[in-house]
Coordinates of C-alpha atoms and ligand atoms in Angstrom, one line a residue:
M1 CA -22.6 17.3 5.0
M2 CA -20.9 13.9 5.3
N3 CA -22.6 13.3 8.7
K4 CA -25.9 14.1 7.2
L5 CA -25.3 11.7 4.3
L6 CA -24.2 9.0 6.7
S7 CA -27.4 9.6 8.9
L8 CA -29.6 9.3 5.8
L9 CA -27.8 6.2 4.7
L10 CA -28.2 4.6 8.1
V11 CA -31.9 5.5 8.2
L12 CA -32.3 3.9 4.7
A13 CA -30.2 1.0 5.9
L14 CA -32.7 0.4 8.7
G15 CA -35.3 -0.5 6.0
L16 CA -33.0 -2.3 3.7
T17 CA -30.4 -3.9 5.8
M18 CA -31.7 -7.4 6.2
V19 CA -32.2 -7.6 2.4
A20 CA -29.2 -5.7 1.2
C21 CA -26.5 -6.2 3.8
N22 CA -26.7 -9.9 4.4
A23 CA -27.0 -9.6 8.2
A24 CA -26.9 -12.7 10.3
P25 CA -26.8 -13.6 14.0
S26 CA -23.6 -15.5 14.7
S27 CA -23.6 -18.9 16.4
N28 CA -23.1 -17.8 20.0
Q29 CA -26.1 -15.6 19.9
S30 CA -28.8 -18.0 21.1
A31 CA -26.8 -19.2 24.1
A32 CA -26.2 -15.6 25.2
S33 CA -29.7 -14.4 24.6
A34 CA -31.3 -16.4 27.3
A35 CA -31.1 -13.9 30.2
T36 CA -31.8 -10.6 28.8
T37 CA -32.3 -7.9 31.4
G38 CA -31.0 -4.8 29.5
K39 CA -31.9 -3.0 26.4
Y40 CA -30.0 -5.3 24.2
T41 CA -29.8 -9.1 23.7
P42 CA -26.2 -9.9 24.5
G43 CA -24.3 -11.8 21.9
A44 CA -22.1 -11.5 18.9
Y45 CA -23.9 -10.5 15.7
E46 CA -22.5 -10.3 12.1
G47 CA -23.2 -7.7 9.4
T48 CA -21.8 -7.3 5.8
A49 CA -21.8 -4.3 3.5
K50 CA -19.8 -3.2 0.5
G51 CA -16.6 -1.2 1.2
Y52 CA -14.0 0.2 -1.1
G53 CA -12.2 -3.0 -1.9
G54 CA -15.2 -5.5 -1.7
D55 CA -17.3 -6.9 1.1
L56 CA -16.6 -5.6 4.8
K57 CA -17.7 -8.0 7.4
V58 CA -18.0 -7.1 10.9
T59 CA -18.9 -8.8 14.3
V60 CA -20.6 -6.6 16.8
T61 CA -20.6 -7.9 20.4
L62 CA -23.6 -6.5 22.6
G63 CA -23.7 -6.5 26.3
D64 CA -27.0 -5.9 28.1
N65 CA -26.9 -2.2 27.7
Q66 CA -24.0 -1.4 25.4
I67 CA -22.1 -2.1 22.3
E68 CA -18.9 -3.8 23.7
K69 CA -16.9 -4.8 20.7
I70 CA -16.7 -4.3 17.0
E71 CA -14.4 -6.6 15.1
V72 CA -13.7 -6.2 11.4
A73 CA -12.8 -9.5 9.5
E74 CA -10.0 -9.5 7.0
N75 CA -10.7 -7.2 4.2
K76 CA -9.3 -5.6 1.0
E77 CA -9.7 -1.9 1.9
T78 CA -6.6 0.2 1.0
A79 CA -3.9 0.1 3.5
G80 CA -3.2 3.6 4.9
V81 CA -6.7 4.9 3.9
G82 CA -9.6 2.4 4.5
S83 CA -7.4 0.8 7.1
V84 CA -7.6 4.2 9.0
A85 CA -11.3 4.1 9.1
I86 CA -11.3 0.5 10.3
E87 CA -8.9 1.6 13.1
K88 CA -10.9 4.6 14.2
L89 CA -14.6 4.1 13.5
P90 CA -15.3 1.2 15.9
T91 CA -13.5 2.9 18.7
A92 CA -15.6 6.0 18.1
I93 CA -18.9 4.1 17.9
I94 CA -18.1 2.3 21.2
A95 CA -16.8 5.4 23.0
N96 CA -19.9 7.3 22.1
Q97 CA -22.5 4.4 21.9
S98 CA -23.7 6.1 18.8
L99 CA -23.7 5.5 15.0
A100 CA -23.8 9.3 14.4
V101 CA -19.9 9.3 14.3
D102 CA -17.9 11.3 11.8
A103 CA -16.7 9.6 8.7
V104 CA -13.0 9.5 8.4
A105 CA -12.1 12.2 5.8
G106 CA -10.4 10.6 2.9
A107 CA -11.9 7.3 3.7
T108 CA -15.6 7.9 3.2
V109 CA -16.5 4.8 1.2
T110 CA -15.0 2.5 3.8
S111 CA -16.5 4.6 6.6
K112 CA -19.9 4.3 4.9
G113 CA -19.5 0.5 4.3
L114 CA -18.4 0.0 7.9
L115 CA -21.3 1.9 9.4
E116 CA -23.7 -0.1 7.1
A117 CA -22.2 -3.3 8.1
V118 CA -22.5 -2.5 11.9
T119 CA -26.0 -1.2 11.3
A120 CA -26.8 -4.5 9.7
A121 CA -25.4 -6.5 12.6
L122 CA -27.3 -4.4 15.1
V123 CA -30.6 -4.8 13.1
S124 CA -30.1 -8.6 13.2
A125 CA -29.9 -8.2 16.9
G126 CA -33.2 -6.6 17.0
V127 CA -31.7 -3.2 18.1
D128 CA -33.7 -0.1 17.1
I129 CA -31.0 1.9 15.5
N130 CA -33.0 5.1 15.8
T131 CA -31.9 4.9 19.5
L132 CA -28.2 5.1 18.4
Q133 CA -28.4 8.4 16.5
A134 CA -27.5 10.6 19.3
P135 CA -25.2 13.4 18.1
V136 CA -21.6 12.9 19.2
E137 CA -20.8 15.8 21.6
K138 CA -17.8 17.8 20.5
S139 CA -15.8 19.0 23.4
A140 CA -16.2 22.7 23.9
V141 CA -12.7 23.2 25.1
E142 CA -11.0 26.3 23.8
K143 CA -8.2 25.6 21.4
R144 CA -4.7 26.2 22.9
A145 CA -2.1 28.2 20.9
E146 CA 1.2 26.3 20.4
T147 CA 4.4 27.0 18.7
V148 CA 6.5 24.1 17.3
E149 CA 10.2 24.7 16.3
A150 CA 12.0 22.7 13.8
D151 CA 14.7 23.1 11.2
V152 CA 12.5 22.0 8.3
V153 CA 8.7 22.1 8.2
V154 CA 6.9 20.0 5.5
I155 CA 3.4 20.8 4.5
G156 CA 1.6 17.7 3.2
A157 CA 2.2 14.1 4.1
G158 CA 1.8 12.8 0.5
G159 CA 4.6 11.2 -1.5
A160 CA 6.6 14.3 -2.1
G161 CA 6.3 15.5 1.5
M162 CA 7.3 12.2 3.1
V163 CA 10.2 11.7 0.6
A164 CA 11.4 15.3 1.3
A165 CA 11.2 14.7 5.0
L166 CA 13.2 11.6 4.9
E167 CA 16.0 13.3 3.0
A168 CA 16.1 16.3 5.3
K169 CA 16.2 14.0 8.3
A170 CA 19.0 12.0 6.6
A171 CA 21.0 15.3 6.3
G172 CA 20.8 15.7 10.0
K173 CA 17.8 18.1 10.3
N174 CA 15.0 18.3 12.8
V175 CA 11.9 17.8 10.7
V176 CA 8.1 18.0 11.2
I177 CA 5.3 17.2 8.8
I178 CA 1.9 18.9 8.9
E179 CA -1.1 16.9 7.2
K180 CA -4.6 18.1 7.2
M181 CA -6.2 14.7 6.7
A182 CA -6.4 12.0 9.3
M183 CA -4.0 9.9 7.3
A184 CA -0.8 10.2 5.1
G185 CA -1.0 9.6 1.4
G186 CA -3.0 12.2 -0.6
N187 CA -3.2 11.4 -4.3
T188 CA -0.1 9.3 -3.9
V189 CA -1.8 6.5 -2.3
K190 CA -4.2 6.3 -5.3
A191 CA -1.4 5.9 -7.9
T192 CA -1.7 2.5 -9.5
G193 CA 0.4 2.1 -12.6
G194 CA 4.0 2.9 -11.6
M195 CA 7.0 5.2 -11.7
N196 CA 8.8 6.1 -14.9
A197 CA 12.7 6.0 -14.9
A198 CA 15.2 5.5 -17.6
A199 CA 18.5 3.6 -17.8
T200 CA 17.8 1.9 -14.4
S201 CA 19.3 -1.1 -12.9
V202 CA 15.9 -2.8 -13.2
Q203 CA 15.7 -2.1 -16.9
K204 CA 19.4 -3.5 -17.2
E205 CA 18.5 -6.6 -15.4
L206 CA 15.3 -7.1 -17.5
K207 CA 17.3 -6.4 -20.7
V208 CA 15.1 -3.3 -21.7
E209 CA 17.0 -0.8 -23.6
D210 CA 16.2 2.8 -22.8
S211 CA 18.0 6.2 -22.4
V212 CA 17.7 9.4 -20.6
K213 CA 17.3 11.2 -23.9
T214 CA 14.3 9.1 -25.0
F215 CA 12.8 9.8 -21.7
I216 CA 13.3 13.5 -22.1
D217 CA 12.0 13.4 -25.7
D218 CA 8.8 11.4 -24.8
T219 CA 8.1 13.7 -21.9
M220 CA 8.5 16.8 -23.8
E221 CA 6.4 15.5 -26.7
G222 CA 3.7 14.3 -24.4
G223 CA 3.6 17.6 -22.7
H224 CA 3.2 19.4 -26.1
N225 CA 6.7 20.9 -25.6
I226 CA 5.6 23.5 -23.2
N227 CA 7.3 21.8 -20.4
N228 CA 10.4 23.4 -18.7
L229 CA 13.2 21.5 -20.4
E230 CA 15.6 22.0 -17.5
L231 CA 13.1 20.4 -15.1
V232 CA 12.5 17.5 -17.5
T233 CA 16.2 16.9 -18.0
A234 CA 16.7 16.9 -14.1
L235 CA 13.8 14.5 -13.8
A236 CA 15.2 12.0 -16.4
E237 CA 18.8 12.2 -15.2
R238 CA 18.0 11.6 -11.7
S239 CA 15.4 9.0 -12.3
A240 CA 17.7 5.9 -12.2
G241 CA 19.2 7.1 -8.9
A242 CA 15.7 7.5 -7.4
I243 CA 14.8 3.9 -8.3
D244 CA 18.0 2.8 -6.3
W245 CA 17.1 5.1 -3.4
L246 CA 13.7 3.5 -3.2
A247 CA 15.2 0.1 -3.1
S248 CA 17.6 1.3 -0.4
I249 CA 14.7 2.3 1.9
G250 CA 13.0 -1.0 1.4
A251 CA 10.7 -0.1 -1.5
P252 CA 12.0 -1.9 -4.6
L253 CA 10.1 -1.6 -7.8
P254 CA 11.4 -4.6 -9.7
E255 CA 8.8 -4.9 -12.5
L256 CA 8.1 -3.0 -15.7
T257 CA 5.2 -2.0 -17.8
I258 CA 4.6 0.8 -20.4
S259 CA 2.4 3.7 -20.2
G260 CA 0.9 5.9 -22.9
G261 CA 3.3 8.1 -24.8
A262 CA 6.4 6.1 -23.8
T263 CA 8.7 4.6 -26.4
N264 CA 10.2 2.0 -23.9
K265 CA 9.0 -0.1 -21.0
R266 CA 10.2 2.4 -18.2
T267 CA 7.2 2.3 -15.8
H268 CA 8.6 0.6 -12.7
R269 CA 6.2 -1.1 -10.4
P270 CA 6.0 -3.4 -7.3
E271 CA 6.3 -7.2 -7.6
G272 CA 3.2 -8.8 -9.0
G273 CA 1.9 -5.7 -10.5
S274 CA 0.5 -4.3 -7.2
A275 CA -0.7 -0.7 -7.2
V276 CA 2.4 1.5 -6.7
G277 CA 0.8 4.2 -4.5
S278 CA -0.5 2.3 -1.6
Y279 CA 2.8 0.2 -1.7
L280 CA 5.0 3.3 -1.6
V281 CA 2.9 5.1 1.0
E282 CA 3.1 2.2 3.4
K283 CA 6.9 2.1 3.0
F284 CA 7.3 5.9 3.4
V285 CA 5.1 5.9 6.5
Q286 CA 7.2 3.1 7.9
N287 CA 10.4 5.0 7.3
I288 CA 8.9 8.3 8.7
E289 CA 8.1 6.2 11.9
K290 CA 11.5 4.6 12.1
N291 CA 13.2 7.9 11.8
E292 CA 10.9 9.3 14.5
I293 CA 9.6 12.3 12.3
P294 CA 6.6 13.7 13.9
V295 CA 3.4 14.0 11.7
Y296 CA 0.8 16.5 12.8
Y297 CA -2.5 14.8 11.4
N298 CA -5.8 16.6 11.1
T299 CA -3.7 19.9 11.0
K300 CA -4.3 22.3 8.2
A301 CA -1.7 24.8 7.1
T302 CA -3.4 28.1 6.4
E303 CA -0.8 30.8 5.8
L304 CA 3.0 31.2 5.4
V305 CA 4.8 33.4 7.7
L306 CA 7.4 35.9 6.3
S307 CA 10.2 37.6 8.3
D308 CA 12.4 40.0 6.4
G309 CA 11.4 38.6 3.1
A310 CA 12.1 35.0 4.1
V311 CA 9.6 32.3 4.7
T312 CA 10.2 31.3 8.3
G313 CA 7.0 29.6 9.4
V314 CA 3.5 28.4 8.8
K315 CA 0.3 28.9 10.8
A316 CA -1.9 25.8 11.0
E317 CA -5.2 24.8 12.5
G318 CA -5.3 21.5 14.4
E319 CA -8.1 19.8 16.3
E320 CA -7.1 21.0 19.7
A321 CA -4.6 23.7 19.0
D322 CA -3.8 26.5 16.7
Y323 CA -0.2 26.2 15.7
L324 CA 2.7 28.3 14.6
F325 CA 5.4 26.0 13.1
T326 CA 8.6 27.8 12.8
G327 CA 11.5 26.6 10.6
K328 CA 14.6 27.7 8.8
A329 CA 13.1 26.1 5.7
I330 CA 9.6 25.3 4.6
I331 CA 8.7 22.7 2.0
M332 CA 5.3 22.9 0.2
A333 CA 4.2 19.5 -0.7
T334 CA 0.4 20.0 -0.7
G335 CA -0.3 18.3 -4.1
G336 CA -2.6 19.6 -6.8
F337 CA -6.2 21.0 -7.0
G338 CA -8.0 18.3 -8.9
A339 CA -10.4 17.9 -6.1
N340 CA -11.3 21.6 -6.1
E341 CA -14.0 22.0 -8.7
E342 CA -14.4 25.7 -8.0
M343 CA -10.6 26.0 -8.7
Y344 CA -10.1 24.0 -11.7
T345 CA -13.2 25.3 -13.5
K346 CA -11.8 28.8 -12.8
Y347 CA -9.0 27.9 -15.1
K348 CA -10.8 25.5 -17.4
P349 CA -14.6 26.1 -17.2
E350 CA -15.3 23.3 -19.8
L351 CA -14.5 20.8 -16.8
K352 CA -17.6 21.6 -14.9
G353 CA -19.5 18.4 -14.0
F354 CA -16.7 16.1 -14.7
V355 CA -16.0 13.4 -11.9
T356 CA -12.4 13.6 -10.3
T357 CA -10.1 10.8 -9.6
N358 CA -8.4 12.8 -6.9
A359 CA -8.1 12.4 -3.0
P360 CA -10.3 15.0 -1.1
G361 CA -7.2 16.8 0.1
A362 CA -6.1 17.9 -3.4
T363 CA -7.7 21.4 -3.1
G364 CA -4.8 23.6 -4.1
D365 CA -4.1 25.0 -0.7
G366 CA -0.3 25.3 -1.1
I367 CA -0.8 27.2 -4.4
I368 CA -3.1 29.7 -2.8
M369 CA -0.6 30.1 0.4
A370 CA 2.5 30.4 -1.8
E371 CA 0.9 32.9 -4.2
A372 CA 0.1 35.1 -1.2
V373 CA 3.9 35.4 -0.5
G374 CA 4.6 36.3 -4.1
A375 CA 5.1 32.8 -5.7
Q376 CA 4.9 32.7 -9.6
L377 CA 2.5 30.2 -11.1
V378 CA 3.2 28.4 -14.4
D379 CA 0.9 26.3 -16.7
I380 CA -1.9 26.8 -14.1
D381 CA -4.7 26.2 -16.8
Q382 CA -3.1 22.9 -17.8
I383 CA -5.5 20.3 -16.4
Q384 CA -5.4 16.6 -17.5
I385 CA -8.5 14.4 -17.9
H386 CA -7.8 10.7 -17.6
P387 CA -9.6 8.5 -20.2
T388 CA -10.4 5.4 -18.1
V389 CA -12.6 6.4 -15.0
H390 CA -15.4 4.4 -13.8
Q391 CA -18.0 7.1 -13.4
A392 CA -20.2 5.8 -10.5
T393 CA -17.2 5.4 -8.2
S394 CA -14.6 7.8 -9.8
I395 CA -12.1 4.8 -9.6
M396 CA -9.5 5.2 -12.3
L397 CA -8.4 2.2 -14.1
T398 CA -4.6 2.3 -14.5
E399 CA -3.0 2.9 -17.9
G400 CA -0.9 -0.2 -17.0
L401 CA -4.0 -2.2 -17.8
R402 CA -3.7 -1.1 -21.5
G403 CA 0.1 -1.3 -21.2
D404 CA -0.5 -4.9 -20.3
G405 CA -2.7 -5.7 -23.2
A406 CA -6.3 -4.3 -22.7
I407 CA -8.1 -2.4 -25.5
L408 CA -10.9 0.1 -25.6
V409 CA -14.2 -0.5 -27.5
N410 CA -17.2 1.7 -28.0
Q411 CA -20.9 0.9 -27.7
S412 CA -20.8 -0.7 -31.2
G413 CA -18.1 -3.1 -30.0
E414 CA -15.4 -1.5 -32.1
R415 CA -12.0 -0.2 -31.4
F416 CA -11.6 3.5 -32.1
I417 CA -8.0 4.6 -31.2
N418 CA -4.5 3.4 -30.5
E419 CA -5.2 2.8 -26.7
L420 CA -1.7 3.9 -25.8
K421 CA -1.7 7.4 -27.3
T422 CA -1.3 10.0 -24.6
R423 CA -4.2 10.7 -22.3
D424 CA -5.5 14.0 -23.8
V425 CA -5.7 12.2 -27.3
V426 CA -7.4 9.0 -26.0
S427 CA -9.9 11.2 -23.8
A428 CA -10.9 13.3 -26.8
A429 CA -11.4 10.1 -28.9
E430 CA -13.7 8.8 -26.3
I431 CA -15.8 11.9 -25.9
A432 CA -16.3 11.7 -29.7
Q433 CA -17.8 8.1 -29.3
E434 CA -21.6 7.8 -29.0
G435 CA -22.5 8.6 -25.4
G436 CA -19.1 10.0 -24.7
Y437 CA -18.0 6.7 -23.1
A438 CA -16.2 3.5 -23.9
Y439 CA -15.3 0.1 -22.4
V440 CA -11.9 -1.3 -21.3
I441 CA -11.8 -5.0 -22.4
F442 CA -9.4 -7.4 -20.6
D443 CA -9.4 -11.3 -20.0
Q444 CA -8.4 -13.6 -17.2
G445 CA -4.9 -13.8 -18.5
L446 CA -4.4 -10.1 -17.7
C447 CA -6.1 -10.6 -14.2
D448 CA -3.6 -13.5 -13.6
R449 CA -0.7 -11.2 -14.4
V450 CA -1.7 -7.9 -12.9
K451 CA -3.2 -7.7 -9.4
A452 CA -4.8 -4.3 -10.1
A453 CA -6.8 -5.8 -12.9
A454 CA -8.1 -8.5 -10.5
G455 CA -8.9 -5.8 -7.9
Y456 CA -11.2 -4.0 -10.4
V457 CA -13.2 -7.2 -10.9
E458 CA -13.4 -7.8 -7.1
K459 CA -14.6 -4.2 -6.5
G460 CA -17.5 -5.1 -8.8
L461 CA -16.6 -2.6 -11.5
A462 CA -16.7 -5.1 -14.4
V463 CA -19.2 -7.0 -16.2
Q464 CA -18.1 -10.5 -17.3
G465 CA -18.8 -13.5 -19.6
D466 CA -17.1 -16.9 -20.0
T467 CA -17.1 -16.2 -23.8
V468 CA -16.7 -12.9 -25.8
E469 CA -20.4 -13.5 -26.9
A470 CA -21.5 -13.9 -23.3
L471 CA -19.5 -10.6 -22.4
A472 CA -21.3 -8.8 -25.3
E473 CA -24.6 -9.8 -24.1
Q474 CA -23.7 -8.2 -20.6
M475 CA -22.4 -5.1 -22.3
K476 CA -25.4 -4.9 -24.7
V477 CA -23.1 -4.5 -27.6
P478 CA -23.5 -6.3 -31.0
S479 CA -22.0 -9.8 -30.3
E480 CA -20.8 -10.4 -33.8
T481 CA -18.9 -7.0 -33.9
L482 CA -17.3 -7.5 -30.5
S483 CA -16.1 -11.0 -31.5
A484 CA -14.7 -9.7 -34.8
T485 CA -12.9 -6.9 -32.9
L486 CA -11.3 -9.4 -30.4
K487 CA -10.4 -11.7 -33.3
S488 CA -8.7 -8.9 -35.4
W489 CA -6.9 -7.6 -32.2
N490 CA -5.6 -11.1 -31.4
K491 CA -4.3 -11.4 -34.9
A492 CA -2.6 -8.0 -34.7
V493 CA -0.9 -9.1 -31.4
A494 CA 0.3 -12.3 -33.1
D495 CA 1.5 -10.4 -36.3
K496 CA 3.0 -7.6 -34.1
K497 CA 1.1 -5.2 -36.4
D498 CA -2.0 -3.3 -35.6
E499 CA -3.2 -2.3 -39.2
A500 CA -6.3 -0.6 -37.8
F501 CA -4.7 2.0 -35.4
G502 CA -1.0 1.6 -35.5
R503 CA -0.6 0.6 -31.9
D504 CA 3.0 -0.9 -31.4
T505 CA 3.2 -1.1 -27.5
G506 CA 1.4 -3.2 -24.9
M507 CA 1.1 -6.0 -27.5
E508 CA 2.8 -8.9 -25.6
Y509 CA -0.3 -10.8 -24.8
D510 CA -3.6 -11.4 -26.6
L511 CA -7.0 -11.4 -25.1
S512 CA -8.1 -15.0 -25.4
K513 CA -8.3 -16.6 -21.9
G514 CA -11.9 -16.5 -20.5
P515 CA -13.7 -15.2 -18.6
F516 CA -13.6 -11.8 -20.4
Y517 CA -14.3 -8.5 -18.6
A518 CA -15.4 -5.1 -19.6
V519 CA -15.6 -1.9 -17.4
Q520 CA -17.5 1.0 -18.8
I521 CA -15.4 4.3 -18.5
A522 CA -15.3 7.9 -19.4
P523 CA -12.9 10.8 -18.7
G524 CA -12.4 12.4 -15.4
V525 CA -10.3 15.2 -14.0
H526 CA -7.0 13.7 -13.0
H527 CA -3.9 15.8 -12.8
T528 CA -3.2 19.5 -12.5
M529 CA 0.0 20.0 -14.3
G530 CA 0.4 23.7 -13.4
G531 CA 1.5 25.1 -10.1
L532 CA 4.2 26.9 -8.3
K533 CA 7.2 27.9 -10.5
I534 CA 10.4 26.0 -9.2
D535 CA 14.0 25.5 -10.4
V536 CA 15.9 22.3 -10.5
D537 CA 16.8 22.8 -6.8
T538 CA 13.1 23.1 -5.9
H539 CA 13.4 26.7 -4.9
V540 CA 10.0 28.5 -5.3
I541 CA 10.5 31.4 -7.7
G542 CA 9.0 34.8 -6.8
A543 CA 7.7 37.6 -8.8
S544 CA 11.2 39.0 -9.3
G545 CA 12.3 35.9 -10.9
E546 CA 14.5 35.1 -7.8
P547 CA 13.9 32.2 -5.4
I548 CA 11.7 33.2 -2.3
P549 CA 14.2 32.6 0.6
G550 CA 13.2 29.7 2.8
L551 CA 10.5 28.3 0.5
F552 CA 10.9 25.0 -1.4
A553 CA 8.2 22.9 -3.3
A554 CA 7.9 19.5 -4.8
G555 CA 5.2 17.3 -6.3
E556 CA 1.9 18.2 -7.9
V557 CA 1.9 21.6 -6.2
T558 CA 4.6 22.6 -8.8
G559 CA 4.2 23.3 -12.4
G560 CA 6.4 23.1 -15.5
I561 CA 7.6 19.4 -15.4
H562 CA 4.6 17.9 -17.3
G563 CA 3.8 20.8 -19.6
G564 CA 0.5 20.5 -21.3
N565 CA -0.1 16.7 -20.5
R566 CA 1.5 14.4 -18.0
L567 CA 2.6 11.0 -19.1
G568 CA 1.4 8.0 -16.9
G569 CA 4.2 7.2 -14.5
N570 CA 5.9 10.7 -14.6
A571 CA 4.1 12.1 -11.4
V572 CA 5.5 9.3 -9.1
A573 CA 8.9 10.0 -10.7
D574 CA 8.4 13.7 -9.9
I575 CA 7.5 13.2 -6.3
V576 CA 10.4 11.0 -5.5
I577 CA 12.9 12.8 -7.5
F578 CA 12.0 16.4 -6.6
G579 CA 10.8 15.4 -3.1
R580 CA 14.4 14.0 -2.5
Q581 CA 15.8 17.3 -4.0
A582 CA 13.5 19.6 -1.8
G583 CA 14.7 17.6 1.4
Q584 CA 18.3 18.0 0.4
S585 CA 18.0 21.7 -0.7
A586 CA 16.1 22.6 2.4
A587 CA 18.7 21.0 4.6
A588 CA 21.5 22.8 2.8
Y589 CA 19.7 26.1 3.2
C590 CA 19.5 25.5 6.9
D591 CA 23.2 25.3 7.1
K592 CA 23.8 28.6 5.3
Ligands
LIG601 P1 -0.3 14.3 -2.7 O1 0.0 12.8 -2.6 O2 -1.6 14.6 -3.1 O3 -0.1 14.8 -1.2 C1 -0.4 16.1 -0.7 C2 -0.7 16.0 0.7 O4 -0.7 17.4 1.2 C3 -2.0 15.3 1.0 O5 -1.9 14.4 1.9 C4 -3.0 16.5 1.3 O6 -4.0 16.0 2.4 C5 -1.9 17.4 2.1 N1 -2.5 18.7 2.1 C6 -3.0 19.5 1.3 N2 -3.3 20.7 1.7 C7 -2.8 20.8 2.9 C8 -2.8 21.8 3.9 N3 -3.3 23.1 3.7 N4 -2.2 21.6 5.1 C9 -1.7 20.3 5.4 N5 -1.7 19.2 4.5 C10 -2.3 19.6 3.3 N6 1.3 9.2 -11.2 C11 2.1 8.3 -11.6 O7 3.2 8.7 -11.9 N7 1.8 6.9 -11.8 C12 0.6 6.5 -11.5 O8 0.3 5.3 -11.6 C13 -0.4 7.4 -11.0 N8 -1.8 6.9 -10.7 C14 -2.6 7.8 -10.2 C15 -3.9 7.3 -9.9 C16 -4.8 8.3 -9.4 C17 -6.2 7.8 -9.0 C18 -4.5 9.6 -9.1 C19 -5.5 10.5 -8.5 C20 -3.2 10.0 -9.4 C21 -2.3 9.1 -9.9 N9 -0.9 9.6 -10.3 C22 -0.1 8.7 -10.8 C23 -0.6 10.9 -10.0 C24 0.2 11.0 -8.6 O9 -0.3 10.1 -7.8 C25 0.1 12.4 -8.0 O10 0.5 13.4 -8.9 C26 1.3 12.3 -6.8 O11 1.2 11.3 -6.0 C27 1.0 13.6 -6.1 O12 1.9 13.6 -5.0 P2 2.1 14.8 -4.1 O13 3.0 14.2 -2.9 O14 2.5 16.0 -4.8 O15 0.7 15.1 -3.5

């Protein structure tokens, strides 16, 4: 499907490239083109197209008869996602001398941009790209069968899986990770806002008062009190230690912001307000490599293996082998099912047609595999929609943006809600507005403080104006109303009192420094709160109410922590805290 899409795009690109993709021959072309004897005019050619993080610029070097080199200029693609496409696709194009190469799963926007940029460069070189559409031969070699033995087998190289693997390894166990995508990261790499934790060394340093009790109360209230209190208590009590542990592995989160539903500033994030997910995934991968933990990429776990009632292995399909991974303990860390429309509409039919913010690997495989060996599910129909999703790209604007001072307005240019209410409440208010959408409004001051905000502008998601009136014109909202809304919001910030909607957090900075920005957003499927039932030690609980021997789980694959609505920042807390616990519990189980 993706191949067909890319082929279609490339054919379209043939017609449009010179106009749309800004292709240009580079300076050394004319010198090199003098003596053409082959099918190409040798030389270096440049092409540009839109990637995920902005423009992607490539230089393609042609010999007489072949594409010799593809260089990608400095870019803003996501580390660990787009960067994998940048590493793999040029090699594949050169090896096959074809543009009909597979997009890298999980990095399709970067893959598409890269192929368009290469196409643009080739078109500028006068190459008929129809001659470069030969299907790439897949080797017909039969897959071998392979058994891999370990103490602990972790399924899923997202945040929870990598953290669990690091802890099991630190406890002296032989660990392997299975990951179905070409890269680590899952939904974790997409996390932007931060990680919640209370009574931490960072809060003490920044003189923010908070307590484990308030963290528990906020989480229970946000989750409509259907959360498992024991799990929530463990989350809150272990959170400060998790922040220190992250610092100890080279991943400090020294800044604070606030997320919806939180009483205090407890959302910890990297320096400069960078996105938390790509930062953590990069650090986790570095630690996984440093600790020589093997990761089997492009390897999909399909079935858990039981012996005498205990889980002792997992079957998996790799590109070149069918595997049986055996272990004394298996950790399920496959994430949620927010990218599996069939599965989430089974539990919540009204979500049909919603966009999703999730990574493509979030298809609920772990829930299905564990259910097959008797695991209990909890809160499986509790699925969160996030209120600020840019619909055309499915990019979610972090709640931290509102925590740092952004507001929401409707098509009349008016605020309509306390923007830092919980996600379910804000989403419902948005759906009730004309057209079912709204705008996130922020200013240059916020862009200067928060890298993620500047990133949305760079990605081309925002319309902008040097003045509020100019912004209103771009948004096609009544200028007088928008100006009045901003004026009264700025007064509320100055007075520390929001008469209109009672907002009392995220009010440290007003919106007064132009240019001003607006991103049109609406809700999208975001988090699957339900999943495998676990206890505080991450044992997966079976139908009898007892742990299933040998099976542990952590992260979005589990249920009970977030109840009926997850608070922003609590999922990263979940994966670090319960990921650590799963690694430690699995290691201890191996010693029994
Ligand atoms: P994932 O990170 O999704 O990892 C699961 C891994 O398992 C994936 O790599 C997947 O490919 C792999 N896998 C799945 N099935 C198989 C299989 N059969 N075989 C092998 N591998 C498999 N939370 C916060 O607290 N703060 C935030 O700021 C925040 N921002 C977010 C922004 C976005 C856009 C999204 C989508 C989520 C955000 N979240 C945030 C939620 C949070 O990121 C996730 O809930 C959390 O990272 C999930 O981590 P995980 O390790 O459980 O799963």
